[in-house]
Coordinates of C-alpha atoms in Angstrom, one line a residue:
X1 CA -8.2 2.4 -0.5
X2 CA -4.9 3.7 0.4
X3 CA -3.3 3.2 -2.8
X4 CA -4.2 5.3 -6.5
X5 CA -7.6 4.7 -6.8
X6 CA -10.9 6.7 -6.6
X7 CA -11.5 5.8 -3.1
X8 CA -8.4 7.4 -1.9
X9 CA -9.9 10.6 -1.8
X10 CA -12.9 9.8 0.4
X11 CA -11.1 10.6 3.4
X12 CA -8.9 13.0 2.2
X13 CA -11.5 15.1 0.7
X14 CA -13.3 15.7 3.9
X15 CA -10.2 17.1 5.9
X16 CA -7.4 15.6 8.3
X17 CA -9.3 18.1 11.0
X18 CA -12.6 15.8 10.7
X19 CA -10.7 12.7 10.3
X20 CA -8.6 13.6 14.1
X21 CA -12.1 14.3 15.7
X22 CA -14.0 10.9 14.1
X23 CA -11.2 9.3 15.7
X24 CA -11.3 10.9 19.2
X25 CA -15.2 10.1 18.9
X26 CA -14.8 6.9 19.4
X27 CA -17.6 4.2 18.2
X28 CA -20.2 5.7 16.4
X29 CA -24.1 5.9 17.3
X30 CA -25.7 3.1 17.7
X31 CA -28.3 2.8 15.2
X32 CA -31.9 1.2 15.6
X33 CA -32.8 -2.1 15.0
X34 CA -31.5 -5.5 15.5
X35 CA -30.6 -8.0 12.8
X36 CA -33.6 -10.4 13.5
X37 CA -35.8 -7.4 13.0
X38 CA -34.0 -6.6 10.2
X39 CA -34.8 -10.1 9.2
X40 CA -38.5 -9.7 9.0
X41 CA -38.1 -6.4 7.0
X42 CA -36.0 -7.8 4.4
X43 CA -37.1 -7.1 0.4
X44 CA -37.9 -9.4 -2.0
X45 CA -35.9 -7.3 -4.4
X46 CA -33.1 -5.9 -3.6
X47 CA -29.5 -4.8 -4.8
X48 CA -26.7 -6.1 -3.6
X49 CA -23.4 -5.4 -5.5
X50 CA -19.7 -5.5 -5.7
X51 CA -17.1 -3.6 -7.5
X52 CA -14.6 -5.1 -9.2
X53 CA -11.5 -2.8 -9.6
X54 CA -8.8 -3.2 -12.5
X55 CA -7.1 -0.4 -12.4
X56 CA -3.2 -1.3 -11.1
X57 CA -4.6 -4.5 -10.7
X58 CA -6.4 -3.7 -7.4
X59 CA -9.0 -6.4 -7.3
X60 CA -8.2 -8.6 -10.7
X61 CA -6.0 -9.7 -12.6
X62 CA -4.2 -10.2 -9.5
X63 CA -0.9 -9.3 -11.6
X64 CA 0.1 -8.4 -15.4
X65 CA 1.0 -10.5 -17.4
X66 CA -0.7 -13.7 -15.9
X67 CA -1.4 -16.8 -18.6
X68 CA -4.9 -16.5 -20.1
X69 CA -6.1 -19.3 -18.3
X70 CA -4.9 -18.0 -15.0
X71 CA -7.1 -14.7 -15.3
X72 CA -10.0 -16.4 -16.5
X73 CA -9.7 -18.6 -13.6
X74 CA -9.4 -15.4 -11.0
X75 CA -12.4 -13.9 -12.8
X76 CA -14.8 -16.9 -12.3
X77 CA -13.5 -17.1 -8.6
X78 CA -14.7 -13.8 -7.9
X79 CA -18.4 -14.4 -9.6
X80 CA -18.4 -17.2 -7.4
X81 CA -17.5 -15.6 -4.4
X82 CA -20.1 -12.7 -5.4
X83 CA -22.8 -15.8 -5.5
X84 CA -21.4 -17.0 -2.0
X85 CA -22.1 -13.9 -0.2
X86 CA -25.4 -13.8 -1.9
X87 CA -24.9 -10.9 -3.7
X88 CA -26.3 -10.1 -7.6
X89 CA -24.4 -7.6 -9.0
X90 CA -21.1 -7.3 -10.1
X91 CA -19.5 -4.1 -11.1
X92 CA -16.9 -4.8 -13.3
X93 CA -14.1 -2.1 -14.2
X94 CA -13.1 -2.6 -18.2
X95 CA -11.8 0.9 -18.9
X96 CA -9.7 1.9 -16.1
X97 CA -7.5 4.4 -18.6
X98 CA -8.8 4.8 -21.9
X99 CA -8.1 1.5 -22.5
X100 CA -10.3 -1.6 -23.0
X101 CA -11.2 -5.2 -21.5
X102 CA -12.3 -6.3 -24.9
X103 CA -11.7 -6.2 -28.4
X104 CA -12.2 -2.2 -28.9
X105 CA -12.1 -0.8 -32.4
X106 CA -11.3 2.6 -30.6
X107 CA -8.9 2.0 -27.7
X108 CA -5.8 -0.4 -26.9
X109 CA -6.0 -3.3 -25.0
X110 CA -5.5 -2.7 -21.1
X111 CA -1.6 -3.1 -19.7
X112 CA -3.3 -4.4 -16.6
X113 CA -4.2 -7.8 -18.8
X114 CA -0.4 -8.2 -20.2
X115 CA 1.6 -5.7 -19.0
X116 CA 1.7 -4.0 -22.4
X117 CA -0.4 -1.9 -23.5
X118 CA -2.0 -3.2 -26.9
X119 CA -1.2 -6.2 -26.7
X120 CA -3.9 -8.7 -27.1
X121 CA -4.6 -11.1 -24.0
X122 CA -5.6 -14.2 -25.5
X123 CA -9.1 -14.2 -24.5
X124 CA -12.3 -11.7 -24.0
X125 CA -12.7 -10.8 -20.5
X126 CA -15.2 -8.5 -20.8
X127 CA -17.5 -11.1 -22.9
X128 CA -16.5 -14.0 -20.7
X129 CA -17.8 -11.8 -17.6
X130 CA -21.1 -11.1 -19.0
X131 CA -21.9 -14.7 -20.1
X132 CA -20.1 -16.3 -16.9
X133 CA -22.3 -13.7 -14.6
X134 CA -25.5 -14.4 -16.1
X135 CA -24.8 -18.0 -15.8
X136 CA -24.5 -17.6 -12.3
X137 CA -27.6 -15.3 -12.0
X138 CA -25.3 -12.0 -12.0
X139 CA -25.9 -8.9 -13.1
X140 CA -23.1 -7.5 -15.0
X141 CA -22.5 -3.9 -15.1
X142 CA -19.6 -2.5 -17.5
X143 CA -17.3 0.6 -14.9
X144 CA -16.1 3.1 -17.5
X145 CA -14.2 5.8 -16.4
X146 CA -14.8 8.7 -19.7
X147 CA -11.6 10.8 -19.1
X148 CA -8.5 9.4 -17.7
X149 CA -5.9 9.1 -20.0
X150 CA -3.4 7.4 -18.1
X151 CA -1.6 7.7 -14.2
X152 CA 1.8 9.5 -15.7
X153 CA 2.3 12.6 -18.0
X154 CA 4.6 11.1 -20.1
X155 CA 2.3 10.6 -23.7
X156 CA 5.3 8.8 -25.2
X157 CA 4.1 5.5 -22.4
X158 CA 1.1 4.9 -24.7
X159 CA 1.5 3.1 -27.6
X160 CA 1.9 5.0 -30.9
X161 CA -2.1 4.6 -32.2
X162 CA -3.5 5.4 -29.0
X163 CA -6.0 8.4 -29.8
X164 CA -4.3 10.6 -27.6
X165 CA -1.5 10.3 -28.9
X166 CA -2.5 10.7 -32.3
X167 CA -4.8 13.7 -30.8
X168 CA -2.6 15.3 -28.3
X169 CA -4.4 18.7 -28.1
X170 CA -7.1 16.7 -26.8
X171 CA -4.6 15.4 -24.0
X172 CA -4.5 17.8 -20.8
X173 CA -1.5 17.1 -18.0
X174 CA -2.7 17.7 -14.5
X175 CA -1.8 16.4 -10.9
X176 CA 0.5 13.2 -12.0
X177 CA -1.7 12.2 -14.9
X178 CA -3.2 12.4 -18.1
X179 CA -6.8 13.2 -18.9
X180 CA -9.5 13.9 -22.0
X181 CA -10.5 17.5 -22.0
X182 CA -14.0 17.4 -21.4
X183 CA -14.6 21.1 -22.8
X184 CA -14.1 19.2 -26.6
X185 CA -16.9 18.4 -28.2
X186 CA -14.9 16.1 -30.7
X187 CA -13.5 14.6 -27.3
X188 CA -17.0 14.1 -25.6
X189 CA -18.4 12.3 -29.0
X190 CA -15.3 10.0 -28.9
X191 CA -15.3 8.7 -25.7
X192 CA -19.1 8.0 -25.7
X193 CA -18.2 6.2 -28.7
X194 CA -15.5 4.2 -27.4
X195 CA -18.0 3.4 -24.3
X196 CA -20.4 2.3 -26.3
X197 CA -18.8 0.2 -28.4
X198 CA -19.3 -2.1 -25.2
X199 CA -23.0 -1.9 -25.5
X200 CA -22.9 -2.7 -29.0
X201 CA -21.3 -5.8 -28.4
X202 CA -22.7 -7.1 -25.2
X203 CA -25.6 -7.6 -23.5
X204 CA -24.2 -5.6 -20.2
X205 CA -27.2 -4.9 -17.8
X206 CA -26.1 -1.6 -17.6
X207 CA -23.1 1.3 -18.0
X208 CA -21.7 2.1 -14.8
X209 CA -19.5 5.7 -13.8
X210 CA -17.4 6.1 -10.9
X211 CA -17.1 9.7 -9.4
X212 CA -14.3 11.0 -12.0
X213 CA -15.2 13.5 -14.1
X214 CA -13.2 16.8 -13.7
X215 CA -10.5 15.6 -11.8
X216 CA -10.5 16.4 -8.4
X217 CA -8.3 19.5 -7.0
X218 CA -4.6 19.0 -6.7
X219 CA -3.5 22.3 -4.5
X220 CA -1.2 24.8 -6.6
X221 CA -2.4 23.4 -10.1
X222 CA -4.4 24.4 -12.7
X223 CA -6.1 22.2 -15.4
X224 CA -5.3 23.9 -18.2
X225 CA -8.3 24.3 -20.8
X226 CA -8.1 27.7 -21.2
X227 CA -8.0 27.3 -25.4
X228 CA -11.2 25.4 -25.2
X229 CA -12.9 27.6 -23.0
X230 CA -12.0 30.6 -25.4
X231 CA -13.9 28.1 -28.3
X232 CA -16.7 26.9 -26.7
X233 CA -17.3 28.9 -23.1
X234 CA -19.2 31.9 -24.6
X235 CA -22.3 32.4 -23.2
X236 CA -22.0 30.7 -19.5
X237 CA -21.6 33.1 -16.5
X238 CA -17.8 31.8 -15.6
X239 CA -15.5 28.7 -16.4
X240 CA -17.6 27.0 -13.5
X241 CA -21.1 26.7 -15.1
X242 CA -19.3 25.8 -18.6
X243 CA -17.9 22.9 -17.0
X244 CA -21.0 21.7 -15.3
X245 CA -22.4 21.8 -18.6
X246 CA -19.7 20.2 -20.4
X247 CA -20.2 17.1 -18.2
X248 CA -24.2 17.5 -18.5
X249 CA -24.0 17.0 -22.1
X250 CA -21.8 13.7 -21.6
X251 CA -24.2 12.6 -18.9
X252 CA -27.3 13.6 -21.1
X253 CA -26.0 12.3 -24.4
X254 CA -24.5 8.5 -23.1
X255 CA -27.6 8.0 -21.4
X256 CA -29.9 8.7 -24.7
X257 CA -27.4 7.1 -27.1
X258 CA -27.5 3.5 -24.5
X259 CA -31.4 3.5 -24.6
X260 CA -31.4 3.9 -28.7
X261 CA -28.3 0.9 -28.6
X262 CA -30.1 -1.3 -26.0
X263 CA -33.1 -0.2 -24.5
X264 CA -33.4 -2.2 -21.9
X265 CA -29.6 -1.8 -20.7
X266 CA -29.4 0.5 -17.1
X267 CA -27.4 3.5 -16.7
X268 CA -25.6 4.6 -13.7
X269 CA -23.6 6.8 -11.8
X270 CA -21.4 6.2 -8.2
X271 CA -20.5 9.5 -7.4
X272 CA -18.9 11.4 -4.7
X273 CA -21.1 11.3 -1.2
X274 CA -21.3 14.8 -1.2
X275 CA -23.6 17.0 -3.8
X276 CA -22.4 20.2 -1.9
X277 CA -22.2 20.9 1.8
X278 CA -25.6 22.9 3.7
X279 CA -23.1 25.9 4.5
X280 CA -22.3 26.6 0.6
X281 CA -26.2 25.2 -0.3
X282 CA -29.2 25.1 1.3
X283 CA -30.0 21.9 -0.8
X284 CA -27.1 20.1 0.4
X285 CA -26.5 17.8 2.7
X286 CA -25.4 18.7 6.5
X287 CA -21.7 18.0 6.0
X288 CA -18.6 19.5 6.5
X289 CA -16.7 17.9 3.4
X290 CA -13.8 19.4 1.8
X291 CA -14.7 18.7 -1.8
X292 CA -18.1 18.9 -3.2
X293 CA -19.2 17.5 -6.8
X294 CA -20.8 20.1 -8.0
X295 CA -18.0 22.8 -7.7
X296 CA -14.6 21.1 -7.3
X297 CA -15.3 18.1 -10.1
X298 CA -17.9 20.2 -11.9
X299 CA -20.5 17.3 -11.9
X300 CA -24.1 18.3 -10.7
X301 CA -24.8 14.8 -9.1
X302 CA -28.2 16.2 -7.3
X303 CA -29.5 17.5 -10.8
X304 CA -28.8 14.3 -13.0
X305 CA -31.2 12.3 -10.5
X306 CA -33.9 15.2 -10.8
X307 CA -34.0 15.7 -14.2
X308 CA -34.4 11.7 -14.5
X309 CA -30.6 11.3 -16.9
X310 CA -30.0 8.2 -15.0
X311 CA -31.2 4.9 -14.0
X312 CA -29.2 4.5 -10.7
X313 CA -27.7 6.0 -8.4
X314 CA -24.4 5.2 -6.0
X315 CA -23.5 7.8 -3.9
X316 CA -19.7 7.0 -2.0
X317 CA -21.3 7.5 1.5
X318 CA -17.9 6.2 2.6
X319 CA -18.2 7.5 5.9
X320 CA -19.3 5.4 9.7
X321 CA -22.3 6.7 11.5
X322 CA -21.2 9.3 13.7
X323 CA -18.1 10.9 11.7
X324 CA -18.7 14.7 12.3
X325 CA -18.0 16.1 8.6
X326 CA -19.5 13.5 6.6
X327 CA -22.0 11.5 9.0
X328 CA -23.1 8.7 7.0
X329 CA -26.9 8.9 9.3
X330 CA -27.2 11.8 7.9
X331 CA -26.1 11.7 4.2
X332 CA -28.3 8.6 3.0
X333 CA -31.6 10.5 4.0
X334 CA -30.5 12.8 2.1
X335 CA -29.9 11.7 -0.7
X336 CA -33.2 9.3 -0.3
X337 CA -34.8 12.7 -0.1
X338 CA -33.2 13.3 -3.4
X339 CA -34.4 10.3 -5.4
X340 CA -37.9 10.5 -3.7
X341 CA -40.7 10.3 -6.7
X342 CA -38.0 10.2 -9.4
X343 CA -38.0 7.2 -10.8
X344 CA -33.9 6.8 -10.1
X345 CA -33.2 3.8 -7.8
X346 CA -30.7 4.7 -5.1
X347 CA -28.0 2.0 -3.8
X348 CA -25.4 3.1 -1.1
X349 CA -21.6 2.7 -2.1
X350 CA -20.2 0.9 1.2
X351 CA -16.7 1.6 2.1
X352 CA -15.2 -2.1 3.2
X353 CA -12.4 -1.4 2.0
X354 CA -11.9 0.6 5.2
X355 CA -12.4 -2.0 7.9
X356 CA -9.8 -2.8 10.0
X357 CA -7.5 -0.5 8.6
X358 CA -5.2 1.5 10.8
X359 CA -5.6 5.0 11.2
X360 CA -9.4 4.4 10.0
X361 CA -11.8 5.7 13.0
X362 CA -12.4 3.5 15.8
X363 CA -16.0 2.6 14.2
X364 CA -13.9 0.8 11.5
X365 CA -12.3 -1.5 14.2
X366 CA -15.6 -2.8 14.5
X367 CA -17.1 -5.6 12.5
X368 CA -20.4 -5.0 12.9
X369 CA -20.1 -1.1 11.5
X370 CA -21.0 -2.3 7.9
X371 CA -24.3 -4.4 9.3
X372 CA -25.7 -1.3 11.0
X373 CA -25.3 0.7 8.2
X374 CA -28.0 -1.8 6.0
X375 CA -30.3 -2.1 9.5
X376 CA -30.3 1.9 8.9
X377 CA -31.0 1.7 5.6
X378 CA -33.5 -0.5 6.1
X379 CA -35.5 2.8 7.6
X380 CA -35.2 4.4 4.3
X381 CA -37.4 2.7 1.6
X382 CA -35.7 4.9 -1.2
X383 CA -32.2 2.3 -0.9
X384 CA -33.2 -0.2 -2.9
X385 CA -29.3 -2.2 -2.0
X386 CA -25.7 -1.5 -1.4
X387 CA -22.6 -2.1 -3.0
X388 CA -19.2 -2.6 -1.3
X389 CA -16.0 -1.5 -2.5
X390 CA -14.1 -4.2 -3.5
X391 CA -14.0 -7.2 -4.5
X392 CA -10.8 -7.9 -2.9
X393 CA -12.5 -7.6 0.9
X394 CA -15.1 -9.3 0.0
X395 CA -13.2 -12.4 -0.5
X396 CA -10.8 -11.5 2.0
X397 CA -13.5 -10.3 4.8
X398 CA -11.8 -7.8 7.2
X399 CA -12.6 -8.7 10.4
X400 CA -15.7 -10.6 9.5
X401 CA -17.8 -7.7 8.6
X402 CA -18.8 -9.3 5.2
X403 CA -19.7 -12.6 6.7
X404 CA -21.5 -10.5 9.4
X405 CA -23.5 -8.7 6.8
X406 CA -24.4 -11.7 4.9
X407 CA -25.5 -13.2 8.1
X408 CA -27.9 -10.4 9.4
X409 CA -29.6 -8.9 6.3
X410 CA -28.7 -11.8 3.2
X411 CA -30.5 -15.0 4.3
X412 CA -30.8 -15.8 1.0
X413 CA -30.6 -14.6 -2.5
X414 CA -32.9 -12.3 -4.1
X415 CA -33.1 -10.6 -7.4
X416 CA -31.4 -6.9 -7.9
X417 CA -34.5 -5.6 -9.5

């Protein structure tokens, strides 16, 4: 997306240098298979997924401040469209910035319902997705996103009982917004707490993360936590490896407290495409990429999938076949190497947001970019689906693409699982 959203930083993460020479490239390699062979090798089970974005009102509500009614109606018009393209899943964003799309003992209502934080909506979006989606044969999976505070630095926006406000040393300043500090262990407890509140209430089919957790690097700052490093760091090599653990514990504690809530309610994790590049690793992937999870947002994606923590997988492999620093043919064996015997199920994060976008590589002028990425999947029995980002294209289907992957790998609907 080019505006201030997670996927903003999948291109600009892997460096303006690889981004000129993807373009120069031209259209990417073709990859095998045709769609009627596709055809013949299509699952009975399979995921197939959509996020739906509220965060400055990307994909829904379209606005603030629409009537009640009006949202509800937007909400159902995008289940329906999900059932159209003959998808199962829906990925539904209802705590964009510590905020909620429910009723939330711990947390405000969301200012992308009303247009003011806290004020109440009218209505339960959250419970009218999950009933609304399972009437139409949807899953429903609840997007959290743990830390971010809010897209300012100015604590005095939030209303007066917003936690951070009434806990502002738990409140860290850093690139243009406002996030938890994740070295707290008062701040970890709460915000699984406020998460789960969700699963409490509803019977979601699973809790879903995006790739936030430290936030990503913003050149000539620091995120400041040097107090709670001093509290809690002793005993860890550097800052770095107290970090990683910091968000282990989160990982490693939500997905243990959702099994004792809700047993039989999924956790999963969509991720950054990139673990950490071959040239700093010799586990990682042959990239080029200028971030890399494991150091730069201090989130060991790789080791969360072998130590079993999670349910699912999503990796952002955001990227056409052929882009030199971040090819996706080469970045979904991997990670399929890295779910192999497991138990985790691996789904591919699609990027259709990019299609026809100007100033996207040549291979995104194409329509039929998207559909060769499933045929290649389709040589990798580890991806069990693929989820596009977001909802928006799906209904609005850049170029076709959407319509053209519908056409050669959905010829009908089949469960997620």
């Amino acid at each position: 997306m080019g505006h201030i959203t997670r996927r903003t930083f999948a291109v600009g993460a892997i460096g303006a240098a690889g981004a000129v020479a993807a373009a120069a490239a031209g259209t990417p390699a073709a990859a095998a298979g045709t769609a009627p062979d596709a055809a013949r090798h299509r699952p009975a089970r399979q995921f197939r997924g959509m996020w739906i974005a509220t965060v400055a009102n990307i994909d829904w509500p379209s606005a603030p401040g629409l009537p009640a009614t009006e949202q509800r109606r937007e909400l159902l018009a995008l289940l329906d469209t999900a059932v159209e393209r003959r998808l199962n899943a829906v990925i539904l964003q209802v705590r964009p910035t510590a905020d909620a799309m429910w009723p939330s003992p711990y947390e405000p209502w969301s200012q992308y319902l009303t247009g003011t934080q806290g004020q109440d909506p009218g209505w339960d979006p959250l419970g009218t997705a999950v009933r609304e989606a399972h009437r139409r044969g949807l899953e429903l999976h609840a997007w959290f996103n743990p830390y971010r505070v809010a897209n300012h630095t100015d604590p005095t926006r939030l209303v007066p009982t917003h936690p951070a406000r009434v806990h502002p040393d738990w409140v860290v300043p850093y690139g243009g917004k406002l996030y938890y500090n994740p070295g707290l262990p008062e701040v970890r407890r709460f915000v699984q707490d406020a998460m789960l509140d969700a699963v409490r209430r509803y019977p979601i089919d699973a809790v879903h993360w995006d790739d936030y957790f430290y936030p990503y690097p913003v050149a000539g700052q620091v995120f400041d936590d040097d107090a709670a490093y001093a509290a809690h760091g002793a005993g860890f090599p550097d800052r770095a490896a107290w970090r990683r653990d910091n968000t282990d514990r989160l990982v490693r504690e939500t997905a243990l407290r959702i099994k004792r809530i809700r047993p039989r309610t999924r956790f999963g994790i969509s991720p950054f495409g990139v673990w950490r590049n071959r040239a700093t690793d010799p586990l990682g992937s042959d990239t080029a990429a200028g971030v890399q999870t494991y150091d730069d947002l201090n989130a060991d994606t790789r080791g969360w999938v072998k130590k079993g923590w999670i349910d699912y997988i999503v990796p952002q492999v955001y990227w056409n076949i052929g882009f030199p620093p971040a090819d996706y043919a080469k970045l979904v064996p991997w990670w399929a190497d890295v779910v192999a015997g497991t138990g985790v199920d691996l789904y591919i994060g699609e990027a259709l947001y990019k299609v026809g976008v100007a100033g996207q590589p040549a291979a995104w002028q194409d329509p039929a970019e998207l559909s060769r990425h499933l045929t290649f999947d389709r040589d990798h029995p580890q991806v069990r689906g693929n989820v596009f980002f977001s909802a928006a294209q799906v209904v609005s289907d850049p170029l076709g693409a959407m319509t053209r992957v519908v056409a050669d790998h959905y010829g009908s609907r089949v469960p997620p699982r």
